[in-house]
Short mmCIF file of C-alpha atoms in Angstrom, two decimals:
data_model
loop_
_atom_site.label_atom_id
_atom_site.label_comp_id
_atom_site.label_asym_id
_atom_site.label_seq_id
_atom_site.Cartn_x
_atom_site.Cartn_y
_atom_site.Cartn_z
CA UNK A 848 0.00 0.00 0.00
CA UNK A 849 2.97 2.22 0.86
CA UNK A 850 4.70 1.46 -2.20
CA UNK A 851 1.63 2.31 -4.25
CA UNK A 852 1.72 5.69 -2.75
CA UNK A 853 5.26 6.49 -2.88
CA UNK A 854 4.73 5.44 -7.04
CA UNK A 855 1.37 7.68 -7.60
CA UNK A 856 3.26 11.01 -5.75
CA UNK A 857 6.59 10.59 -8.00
CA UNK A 858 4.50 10.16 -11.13
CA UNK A 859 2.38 13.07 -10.19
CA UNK A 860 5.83 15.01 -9.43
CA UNK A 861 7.66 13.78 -12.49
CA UNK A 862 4.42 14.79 -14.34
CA UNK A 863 4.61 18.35 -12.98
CA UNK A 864 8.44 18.50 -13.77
CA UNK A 865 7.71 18.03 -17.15
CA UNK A 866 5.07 20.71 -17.75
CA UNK A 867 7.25 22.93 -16.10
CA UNK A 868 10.45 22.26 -18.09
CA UNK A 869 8.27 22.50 -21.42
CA UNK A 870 6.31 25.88 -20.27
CA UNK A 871 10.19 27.30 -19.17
CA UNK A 872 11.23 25.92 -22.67
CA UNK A 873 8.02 27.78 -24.37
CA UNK A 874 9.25 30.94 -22.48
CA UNK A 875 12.94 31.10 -23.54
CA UNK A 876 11.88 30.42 -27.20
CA UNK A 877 9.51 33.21 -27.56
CA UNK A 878 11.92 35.48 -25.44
CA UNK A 879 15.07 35.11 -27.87
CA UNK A 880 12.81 35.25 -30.75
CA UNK A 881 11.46 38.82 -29.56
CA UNK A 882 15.03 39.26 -28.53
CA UNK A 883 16.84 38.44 -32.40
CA UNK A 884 13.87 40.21 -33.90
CA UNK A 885 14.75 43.71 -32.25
CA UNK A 886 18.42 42.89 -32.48
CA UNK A 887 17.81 42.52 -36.82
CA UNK A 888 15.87 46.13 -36.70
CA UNK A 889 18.46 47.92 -35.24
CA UNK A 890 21.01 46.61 -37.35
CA UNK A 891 18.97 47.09 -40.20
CA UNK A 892 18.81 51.23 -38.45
CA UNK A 893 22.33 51.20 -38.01
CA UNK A 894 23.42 50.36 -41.65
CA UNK A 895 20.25 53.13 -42.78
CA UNK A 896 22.29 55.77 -40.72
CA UNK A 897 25.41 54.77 -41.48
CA UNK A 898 24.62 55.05 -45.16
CA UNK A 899 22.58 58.10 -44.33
CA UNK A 900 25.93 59.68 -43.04
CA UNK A 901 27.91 58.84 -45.88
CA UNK A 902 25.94 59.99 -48.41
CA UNK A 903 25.76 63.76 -46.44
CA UNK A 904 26.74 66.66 -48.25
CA UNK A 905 28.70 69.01 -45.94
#
């Protein structure tokens, strides 16, 4: 009976490991994504004033 017990509360714990490793997972995707999508537009401004400052007649 013990043993029964000891099984059903580390499958419910292993169970709630998992969900949380895949909803931290979830998180860190979505986070870099927002992260290398800002980091691409201001490159993409950076190389639109750099040419901007080039091409300025002084």
């Amino acid at each position: 009976m013990m043993l029964e017990h000891i099984l059903v509360l580390s499958a419910y714990l292993f169970s709630i490991g998992i969900y949380g490793l895949i909803t931290i997972n979830i998180n860190f995707v979505t986070f870099f994504d927002i992260f290398y999508k800002r980091q691409l537009r201001d490159r993409k401004s950076t190389r639109i004033n750099q040419s901007n400052l080039l091409n300025k007649q002084y």
